[in-house]
Coordinates of C-alpha atoms in Angstrom, one line a residue:
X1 CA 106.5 6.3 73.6
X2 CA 109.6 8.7 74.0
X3 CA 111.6 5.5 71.9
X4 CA 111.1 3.4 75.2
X5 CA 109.8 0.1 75.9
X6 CA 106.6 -0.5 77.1
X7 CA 105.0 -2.9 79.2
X8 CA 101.5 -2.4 77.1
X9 CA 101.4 -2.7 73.3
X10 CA 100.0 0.6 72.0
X11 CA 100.2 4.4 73.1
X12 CA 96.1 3.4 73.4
X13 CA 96.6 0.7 75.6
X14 CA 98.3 3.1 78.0
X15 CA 97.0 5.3 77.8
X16 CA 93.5 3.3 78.8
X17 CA 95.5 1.9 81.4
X18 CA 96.6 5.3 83.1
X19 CA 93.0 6.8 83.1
X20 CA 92.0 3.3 84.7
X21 CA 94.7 3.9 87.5
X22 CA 94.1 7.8 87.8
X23 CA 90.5 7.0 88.7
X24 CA 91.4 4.2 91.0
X25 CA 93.5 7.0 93.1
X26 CA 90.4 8.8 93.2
X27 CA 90.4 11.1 90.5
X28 CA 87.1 12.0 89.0
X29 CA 88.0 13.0 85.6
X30 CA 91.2 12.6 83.6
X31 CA 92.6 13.7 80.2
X32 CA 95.3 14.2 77.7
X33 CA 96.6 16.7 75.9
X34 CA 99.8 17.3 73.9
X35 CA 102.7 19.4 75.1
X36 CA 102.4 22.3 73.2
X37 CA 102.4 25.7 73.5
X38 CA 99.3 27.8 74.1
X39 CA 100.1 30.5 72.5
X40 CA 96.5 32.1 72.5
X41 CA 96.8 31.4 76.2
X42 CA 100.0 33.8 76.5
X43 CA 98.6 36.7 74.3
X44 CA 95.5 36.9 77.2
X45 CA 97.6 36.6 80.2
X46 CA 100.1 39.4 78.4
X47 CA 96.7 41.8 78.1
X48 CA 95.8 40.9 81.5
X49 CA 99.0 42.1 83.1
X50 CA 98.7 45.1 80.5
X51 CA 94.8 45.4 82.6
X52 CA 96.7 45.2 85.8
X53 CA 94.3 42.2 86.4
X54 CA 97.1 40.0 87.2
X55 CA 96.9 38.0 90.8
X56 CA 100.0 38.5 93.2
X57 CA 100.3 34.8 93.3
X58 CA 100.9 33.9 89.2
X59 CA 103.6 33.3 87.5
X60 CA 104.6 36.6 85.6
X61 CA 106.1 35.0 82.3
X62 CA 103.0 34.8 80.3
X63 CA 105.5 32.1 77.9
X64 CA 106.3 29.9 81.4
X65 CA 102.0 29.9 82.3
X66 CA 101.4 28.2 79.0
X67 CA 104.4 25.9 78.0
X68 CA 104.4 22.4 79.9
X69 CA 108.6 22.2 78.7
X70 CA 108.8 24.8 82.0
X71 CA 107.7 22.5 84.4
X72 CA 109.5 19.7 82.6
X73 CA 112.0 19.6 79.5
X74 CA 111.1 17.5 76.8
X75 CA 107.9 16.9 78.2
X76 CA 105.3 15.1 75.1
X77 CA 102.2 14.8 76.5
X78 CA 100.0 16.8 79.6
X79 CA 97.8 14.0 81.9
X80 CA 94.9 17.0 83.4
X81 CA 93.1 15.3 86.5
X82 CA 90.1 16.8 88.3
X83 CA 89.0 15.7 91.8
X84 CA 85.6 16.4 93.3
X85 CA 84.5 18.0 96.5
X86 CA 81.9 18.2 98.5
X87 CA 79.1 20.8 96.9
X88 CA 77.9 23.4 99.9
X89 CA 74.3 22.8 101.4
X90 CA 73.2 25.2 98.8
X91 CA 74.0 23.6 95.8
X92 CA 72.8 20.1 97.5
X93 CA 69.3 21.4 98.3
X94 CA 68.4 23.4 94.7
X95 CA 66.9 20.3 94.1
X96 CA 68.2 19.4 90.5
X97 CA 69.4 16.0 90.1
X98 CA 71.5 14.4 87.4
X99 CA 69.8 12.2 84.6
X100 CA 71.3 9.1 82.6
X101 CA 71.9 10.1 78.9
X102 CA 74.4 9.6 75.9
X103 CA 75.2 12.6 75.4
X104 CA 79.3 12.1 77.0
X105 CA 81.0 9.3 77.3
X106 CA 80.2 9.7 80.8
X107 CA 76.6 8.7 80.4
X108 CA 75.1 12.7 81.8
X109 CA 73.9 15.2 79.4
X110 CA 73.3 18.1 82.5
X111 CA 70.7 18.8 84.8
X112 CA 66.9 17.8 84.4
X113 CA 65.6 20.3 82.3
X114 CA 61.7 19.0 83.5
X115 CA 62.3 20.8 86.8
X116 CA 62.0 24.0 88.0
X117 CA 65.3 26.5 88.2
X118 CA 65.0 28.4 91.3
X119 CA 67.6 30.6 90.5
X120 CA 65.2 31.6 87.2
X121 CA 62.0 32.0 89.2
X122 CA 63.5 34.0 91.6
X123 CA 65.5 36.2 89.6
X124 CA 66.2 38.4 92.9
X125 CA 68.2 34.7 94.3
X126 CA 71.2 35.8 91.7
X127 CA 72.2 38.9 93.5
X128 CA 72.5 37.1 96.8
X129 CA 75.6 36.2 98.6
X130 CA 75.6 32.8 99.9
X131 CA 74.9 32.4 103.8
X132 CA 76.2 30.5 106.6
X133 CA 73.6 27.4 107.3
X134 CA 71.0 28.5 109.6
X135 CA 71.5 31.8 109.6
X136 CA 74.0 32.0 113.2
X137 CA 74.4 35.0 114.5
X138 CA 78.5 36.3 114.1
X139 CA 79.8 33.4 112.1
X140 CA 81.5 34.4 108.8
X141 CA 81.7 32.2 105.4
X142 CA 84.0 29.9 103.9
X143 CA 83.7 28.5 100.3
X144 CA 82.8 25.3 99.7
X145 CA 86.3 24.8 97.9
X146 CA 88.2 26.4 101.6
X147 CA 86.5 24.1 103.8
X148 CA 88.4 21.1 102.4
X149 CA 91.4 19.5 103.6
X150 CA 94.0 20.9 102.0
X151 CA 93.7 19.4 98.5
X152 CA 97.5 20.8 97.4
X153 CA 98.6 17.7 99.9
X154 CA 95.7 15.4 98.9
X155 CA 96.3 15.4 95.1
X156 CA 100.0 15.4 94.8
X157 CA 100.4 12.4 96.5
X158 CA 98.2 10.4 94.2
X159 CA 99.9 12.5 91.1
X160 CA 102.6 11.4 92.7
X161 CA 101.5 8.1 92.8
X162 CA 100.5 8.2 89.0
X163 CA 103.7 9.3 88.1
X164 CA 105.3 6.0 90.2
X165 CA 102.6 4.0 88.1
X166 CA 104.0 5.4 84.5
X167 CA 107.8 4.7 85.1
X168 CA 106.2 0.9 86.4
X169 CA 105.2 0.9 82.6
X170 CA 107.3 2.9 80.9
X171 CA 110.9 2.3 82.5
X172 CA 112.9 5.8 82.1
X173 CA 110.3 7.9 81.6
X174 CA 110.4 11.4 83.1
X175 CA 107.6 12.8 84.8
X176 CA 106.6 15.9 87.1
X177 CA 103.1 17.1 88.8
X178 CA 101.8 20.4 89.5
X179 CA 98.6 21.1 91.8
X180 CA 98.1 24.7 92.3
X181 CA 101.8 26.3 92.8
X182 CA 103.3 26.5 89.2
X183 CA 103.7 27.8 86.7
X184 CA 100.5 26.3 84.3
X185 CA 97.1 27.5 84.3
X186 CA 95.2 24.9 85.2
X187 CA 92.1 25.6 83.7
X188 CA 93.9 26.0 80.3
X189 CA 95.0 22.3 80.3
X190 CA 91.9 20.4 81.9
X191 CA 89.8 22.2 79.1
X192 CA 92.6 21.5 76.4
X193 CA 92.9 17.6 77.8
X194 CA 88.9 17.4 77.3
X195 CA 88.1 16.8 81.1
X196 CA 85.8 19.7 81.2
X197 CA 84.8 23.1 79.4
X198 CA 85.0 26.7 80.4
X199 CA 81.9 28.4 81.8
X200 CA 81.2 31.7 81.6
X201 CA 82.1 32.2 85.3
X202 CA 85.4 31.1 84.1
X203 CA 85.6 27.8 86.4
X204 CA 86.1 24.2 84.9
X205 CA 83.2 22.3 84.3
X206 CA 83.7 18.7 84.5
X207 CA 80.5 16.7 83.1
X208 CA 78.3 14.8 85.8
X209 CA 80.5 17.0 88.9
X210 CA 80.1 20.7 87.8
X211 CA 82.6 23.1 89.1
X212 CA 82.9 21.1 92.2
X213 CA 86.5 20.2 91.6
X214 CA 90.1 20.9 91.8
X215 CA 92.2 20.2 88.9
X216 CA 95.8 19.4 88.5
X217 CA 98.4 17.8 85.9
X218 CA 101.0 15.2 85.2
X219 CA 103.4 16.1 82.7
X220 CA 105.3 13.5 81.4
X221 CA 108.3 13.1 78.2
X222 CA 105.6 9.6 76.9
X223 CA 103.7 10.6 73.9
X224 CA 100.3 9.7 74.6
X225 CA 97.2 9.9 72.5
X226 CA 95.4 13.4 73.5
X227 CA 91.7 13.9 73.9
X228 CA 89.6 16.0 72.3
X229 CA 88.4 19.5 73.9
X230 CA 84.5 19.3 74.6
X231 CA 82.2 21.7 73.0
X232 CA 81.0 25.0 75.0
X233 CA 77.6 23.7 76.6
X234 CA 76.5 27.0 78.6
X235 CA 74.4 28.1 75.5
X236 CA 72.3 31.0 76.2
X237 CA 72.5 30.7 80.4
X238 CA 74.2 33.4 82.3
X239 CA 73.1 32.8 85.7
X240 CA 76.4 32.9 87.0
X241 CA 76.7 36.2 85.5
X242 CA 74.2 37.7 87.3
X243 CA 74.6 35.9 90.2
X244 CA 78.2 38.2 91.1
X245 CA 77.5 39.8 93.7
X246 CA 79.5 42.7 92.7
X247 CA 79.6 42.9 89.4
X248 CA 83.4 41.4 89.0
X249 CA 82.5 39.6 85.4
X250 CA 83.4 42.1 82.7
X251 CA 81.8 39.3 80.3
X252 CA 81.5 35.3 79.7
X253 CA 84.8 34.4 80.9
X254 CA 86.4 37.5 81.9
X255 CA 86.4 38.0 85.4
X256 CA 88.2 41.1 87.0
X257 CA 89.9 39.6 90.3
X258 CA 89.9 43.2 91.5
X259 CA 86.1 43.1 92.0
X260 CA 85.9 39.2 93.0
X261 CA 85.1 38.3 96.5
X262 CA 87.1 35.1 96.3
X263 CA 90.2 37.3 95.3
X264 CA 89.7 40.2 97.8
X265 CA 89.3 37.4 100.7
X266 CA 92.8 36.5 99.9
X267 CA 94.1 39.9 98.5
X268 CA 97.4 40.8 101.2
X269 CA 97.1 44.0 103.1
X270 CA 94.4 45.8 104.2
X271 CA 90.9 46.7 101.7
X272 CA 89.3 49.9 101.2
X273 CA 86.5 50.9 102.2
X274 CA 84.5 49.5 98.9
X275 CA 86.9 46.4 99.1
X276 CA 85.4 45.9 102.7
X277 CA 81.7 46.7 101.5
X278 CA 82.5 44.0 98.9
X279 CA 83.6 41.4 101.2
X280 CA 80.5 40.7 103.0
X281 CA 80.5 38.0 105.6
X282 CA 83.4 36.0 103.7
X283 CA 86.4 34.7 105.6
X284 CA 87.6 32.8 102.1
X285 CA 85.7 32.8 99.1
X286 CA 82.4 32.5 97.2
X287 CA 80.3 30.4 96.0
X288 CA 77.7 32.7 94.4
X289 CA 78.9 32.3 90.8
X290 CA 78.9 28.3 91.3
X291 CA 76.0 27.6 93.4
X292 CA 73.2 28.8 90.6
X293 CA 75.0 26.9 87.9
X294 CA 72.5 24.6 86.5
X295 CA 75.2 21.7 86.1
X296 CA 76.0 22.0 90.0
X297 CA 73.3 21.4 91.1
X298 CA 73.6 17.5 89.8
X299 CA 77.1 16.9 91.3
X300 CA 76.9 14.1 94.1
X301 CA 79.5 14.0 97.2
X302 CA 82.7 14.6 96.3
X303 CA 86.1 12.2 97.4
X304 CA 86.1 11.4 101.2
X305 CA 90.0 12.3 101.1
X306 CA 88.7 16.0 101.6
X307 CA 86.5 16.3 104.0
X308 CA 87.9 17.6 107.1
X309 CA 87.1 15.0 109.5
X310 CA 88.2 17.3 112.5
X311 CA 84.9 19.5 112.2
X312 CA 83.0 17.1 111.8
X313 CA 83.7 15.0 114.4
X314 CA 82.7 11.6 112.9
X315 CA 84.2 12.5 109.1
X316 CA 85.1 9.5 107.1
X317 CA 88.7 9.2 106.7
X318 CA 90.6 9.0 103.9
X319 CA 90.5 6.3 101.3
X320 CA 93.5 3.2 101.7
X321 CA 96.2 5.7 100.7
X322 CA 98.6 5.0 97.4
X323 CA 101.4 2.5 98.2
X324 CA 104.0 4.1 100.2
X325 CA 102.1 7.3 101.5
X326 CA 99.7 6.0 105.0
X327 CA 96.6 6.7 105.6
X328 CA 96.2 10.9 105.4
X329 CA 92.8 10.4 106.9
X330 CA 94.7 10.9 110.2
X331 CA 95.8 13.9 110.3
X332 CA 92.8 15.8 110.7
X333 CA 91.6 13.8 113.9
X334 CA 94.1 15.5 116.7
X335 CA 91.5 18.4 116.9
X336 CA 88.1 18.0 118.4
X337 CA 84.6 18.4 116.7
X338 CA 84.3 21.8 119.1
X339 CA 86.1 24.6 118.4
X340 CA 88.4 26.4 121.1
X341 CA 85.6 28.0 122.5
X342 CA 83.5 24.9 122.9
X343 CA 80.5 26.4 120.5
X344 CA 81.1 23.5 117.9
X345 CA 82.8 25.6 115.6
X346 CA 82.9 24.2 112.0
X347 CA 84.6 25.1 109.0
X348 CA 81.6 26.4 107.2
X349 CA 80.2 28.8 109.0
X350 CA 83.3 29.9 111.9
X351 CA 82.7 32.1 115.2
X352 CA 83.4 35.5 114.4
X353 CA 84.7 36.4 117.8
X354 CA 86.2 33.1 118.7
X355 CA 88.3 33.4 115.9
X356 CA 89.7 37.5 116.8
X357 CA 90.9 35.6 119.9
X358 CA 93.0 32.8 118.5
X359 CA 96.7 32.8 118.8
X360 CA 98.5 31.8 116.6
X361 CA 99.2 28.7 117.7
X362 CA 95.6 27.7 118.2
X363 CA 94.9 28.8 114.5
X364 CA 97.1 26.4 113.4
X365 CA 96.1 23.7 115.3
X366 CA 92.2 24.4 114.5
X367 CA 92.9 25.5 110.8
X368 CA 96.0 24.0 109.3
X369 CA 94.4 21.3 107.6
X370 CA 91.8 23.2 105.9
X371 CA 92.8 24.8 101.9
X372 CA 91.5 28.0 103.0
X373 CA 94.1 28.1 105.8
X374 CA 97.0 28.9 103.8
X375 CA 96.4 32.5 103.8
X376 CA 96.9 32.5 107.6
X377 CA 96.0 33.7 110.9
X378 CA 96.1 37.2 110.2
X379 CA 94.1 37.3 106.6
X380 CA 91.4 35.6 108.3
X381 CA 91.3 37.6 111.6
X382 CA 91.2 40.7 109.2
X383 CA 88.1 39.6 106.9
X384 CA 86.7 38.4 110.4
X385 CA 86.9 41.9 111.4
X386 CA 85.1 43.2 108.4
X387 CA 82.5 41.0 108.3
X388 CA 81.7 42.1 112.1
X389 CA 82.2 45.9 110.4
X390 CA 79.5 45.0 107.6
X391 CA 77.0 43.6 110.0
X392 CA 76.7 46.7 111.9
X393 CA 74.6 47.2 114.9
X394 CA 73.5 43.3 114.7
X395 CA 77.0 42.3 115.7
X396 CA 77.3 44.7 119.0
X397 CA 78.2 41.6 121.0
X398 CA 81.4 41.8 119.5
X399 CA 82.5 45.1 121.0
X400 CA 84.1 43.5 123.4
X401 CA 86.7 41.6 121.5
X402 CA 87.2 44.6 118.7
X403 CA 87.7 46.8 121.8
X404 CA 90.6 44.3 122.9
X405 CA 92.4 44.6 119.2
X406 CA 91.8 48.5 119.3
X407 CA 93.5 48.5 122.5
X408 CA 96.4 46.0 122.4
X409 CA 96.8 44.7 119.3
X410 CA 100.5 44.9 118.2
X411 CA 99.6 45.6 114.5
X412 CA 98.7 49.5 113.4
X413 CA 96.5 47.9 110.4
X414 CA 94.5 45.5 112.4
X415 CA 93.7 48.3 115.3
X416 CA 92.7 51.0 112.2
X417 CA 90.3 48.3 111.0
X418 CA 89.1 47.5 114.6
X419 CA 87.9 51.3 114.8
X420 CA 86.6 51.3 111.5
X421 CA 84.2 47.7 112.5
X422 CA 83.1 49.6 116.0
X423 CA 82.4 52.5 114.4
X424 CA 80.2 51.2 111.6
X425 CA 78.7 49.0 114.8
X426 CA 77.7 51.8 116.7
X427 CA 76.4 52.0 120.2
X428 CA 77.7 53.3 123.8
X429 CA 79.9 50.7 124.1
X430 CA 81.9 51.0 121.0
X431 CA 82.0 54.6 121.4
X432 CA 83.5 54.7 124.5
X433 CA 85.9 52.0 123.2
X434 CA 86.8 54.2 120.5
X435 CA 87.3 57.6 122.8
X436 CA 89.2 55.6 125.2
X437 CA 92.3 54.7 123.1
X438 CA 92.3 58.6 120.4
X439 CA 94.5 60.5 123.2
X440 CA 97.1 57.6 123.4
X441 CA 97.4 55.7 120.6
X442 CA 100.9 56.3 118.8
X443 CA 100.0 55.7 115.1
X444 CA 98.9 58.5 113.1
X445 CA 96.6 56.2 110.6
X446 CA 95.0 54.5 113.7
X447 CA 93.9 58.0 115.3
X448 CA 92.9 58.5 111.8
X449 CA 90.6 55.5 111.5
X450 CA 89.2 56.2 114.6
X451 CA 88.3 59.9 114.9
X452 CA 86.6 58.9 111.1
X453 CA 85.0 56.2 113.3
X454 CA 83.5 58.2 115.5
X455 CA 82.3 60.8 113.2
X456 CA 80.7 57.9 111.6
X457 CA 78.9 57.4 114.8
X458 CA 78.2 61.4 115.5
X459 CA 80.1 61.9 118.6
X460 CA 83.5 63.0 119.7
X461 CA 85.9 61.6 122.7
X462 CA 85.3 64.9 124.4
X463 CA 81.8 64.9 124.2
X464 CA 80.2 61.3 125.0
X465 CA 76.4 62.2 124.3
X466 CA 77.5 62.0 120.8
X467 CA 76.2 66.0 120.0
X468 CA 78.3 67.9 116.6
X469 CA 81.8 66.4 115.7
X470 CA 84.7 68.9 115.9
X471 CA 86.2 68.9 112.7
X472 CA 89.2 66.7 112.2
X473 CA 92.7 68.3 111.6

């Protein structure tokens, strides 16, 4: 053990011992692998930058995203931890349920293969996007994984707190943890550290929790006995496949974030046109892929620490919080169960047009707490904007506020996209909204965006019975 004393007799023993304390901080799975190298792993990311398929937010050493020694010298031995979430509704209600078995050490072999899959008798429920509960009228979508408290804060703590735990039994080890910011791939090391396998919608799936979970690592200079990678059980299934509701997997496991709805609702900048199209109703992420997955749709609840308590107004708190740290459960009850506008905003389903009229302030004090919320104010208020745009003449009660951005709203690219929601909207109203603001409005790509706008719409400012279009210079 790194030539170190220990306070257990064998690498085995601690190694039982840490899994039994990484559970006990509420992690759902846990694994090891050793510290070496992925080399296969730096050959793909090399051909994905090569494919320009690279995200803005990765590392761009393909050698850094697949050698543990970057986030710590010396390091021996990789400790992968998943922890669950809550499923959406949609996932909770396909009706599947897990079954006891032997065919894992955790005692689940998959869903019940005795009951019906919806997703295979209705072979038209793949192409859908997932909708807000209920159907409300101009509330977009979050993904089940955005409407969690922010799990970057939740699970570094208790890595944190396994890391405390090892130098207890190890004295001068060396540690470090990584949960989302890093440089490893995550996936790559909770598959290596056997905690889960790759599906072919190229998430993590963890036996008896799905793809419900986010996944994170302690890497540590203590040798430790690694686990074994489990086999591939997706067999012939390719529901998640199909499921995409644009097409963004090129293949089992080779998803192009250029076409993914999860990627595009984070993407920076403004979308195209088909970007937009693409984008649906989502405010951050999708759950399409996921939600058919025959081994979702047996994952329970995931850990209370996630749930944001705020929305929910009587959310459990957190769980007695790792020595040291307080009770997080807290921090999400300073906000009421209502949203700003009193309409009991939540954060699965949030109000379109409350949201376009948050300040910045009142974003953060609504939002700040939720994983989705790290892309900010303005990310949001732009896919809010589309997904008003994509409902067309259904969401003509937003005029109003789309008018107010139009009009005033400091930023060129938000008041282009405003003209380019009330044109696809339609109606008198927008129209007029539209004509109102083409004589004075300063930016050239805004005038743009709206004479397009209201050619869309078959009328010109000059001519508000909406007859022929003068061409556009």
């Amino acid at each position: 053990m790194a030539g170190r004393p220990s306070t257990y007799a064998t690498p085995a023993a601690l190694k039982a011992a840490l899994q039994a304390e990484a559970r006990r901080l509420g992690f759902a799975a846990v694994g090891v692998a050793a510290a070496e190298p992925l080399f296969d792993l730096a050959a793909l990311l090399r051909l994905r930058q090569e494919r320009a398929m690279a995200t803005p937010w990765e590392d761009p050493d393909p050698a850094r995203r697949s050698d543990p020694a970057s986030l710590l010298p010396g390091a021996r031995s990789v400790v992968a931890v998943a922890m669950a979430y809550d499923p959406p509704r949609a996932a909770a209600q396909a009706g599947e349920r897990a079954v006891p078995g032997d065919g894992d050490a955790n005692g689940w072999r998959g869903p019940d293969p005795s009951r019906p899959d919806p997703a295979r008798q209705d072979p038209d429920r793949s192409r859908r996007r997932p909708e807000p509960p209920g159907e409300v009228a101009l509330r977009g979508y979050v993904a089940a994984a955005g409407r969690t408290r922010s799990y970057q804060h939740v699970m570094r703590r208790r890595l944190e707190a396994l890391g405390r735990w090892l130098e207890a039994a190890v004295p001068g080890c060396r540690w470090a943890v990584q949960v989302d910011t890093g440089p490893l791939v995550d996936r790559a090391w909770a598959e290596r550290a056997g905690i889960g396998w790759i599906g072919k919608n190229a998430c993590v799936i963890v036996p008896g929790r799905g793809s419900w979970v986010f996944l994170g690592e302690l890497v540590t200079d203590v040798a430790l006995p690694p686990d074994q990678p489990l086999a591939d059980a997706c067999g012939d299934c390719d529901l998640c496949l199909r499921a995409c509701p644009t097409g963004a997997f090129l293949g089992p496991r080779q998803l192009d974030p250029r076409r993914c709805v999860s990627f595009l609702s984070q993407k920076p900048g403004m979308l195209d046109p088909d970007e937009r199209a693409a984008l649906g109703q989502s405010l951050y992420g999708c759950d399409a892929c996921q939600v058919v997955c025959p081994y979702n749709r047996g994952a329970g609840p995931g850990h209370p620490a996630l749930r944001p308590a705020a929305f929910w107004g009587t959310g459990p708190a957190d769980e007695p919080a790792p020595a040291g740290e307080g009770n997080a459960g807290t921090a999400g009850s300073e906000a009421a169960s209502a949203g700003p506008d009193g309409t009991g905003d939540s954060p699965v389903a949030p109000d379109l047009v409350a949201l376009l009229r948050m300040g910045r302030a009142d974003f953060r004090r609504r939002y700040r707490s939720l994983t989705g919320a790290w892309r900010g104010r303005k990310t949001w208020q732009r896919n809010a904007v589309v997904a008003l745009g994509n409902r067309g003449a259904a969401a003509r009660a937003a005029v109003s506020v789309l008018a107010e951005l139009l009009r005033a709203d400091p930023r060129p690219d938000m008041r282009a996209l405003a003209a380019w929601a009330l044109g696809r909207i339609g109606g008198g109203a927008a129209r007029q909204a539209l004509a109102g603001v083409l004589e004075r409005e300063a930016d050239h790509r805004v005038r743009a965006a709206v004479r397009e706008a209201l050619a869309r719409m078959g009328g010109d400012p000059g001519d508000p019975a909406g007859h022929a279009v003068r061409p556009v210079p």
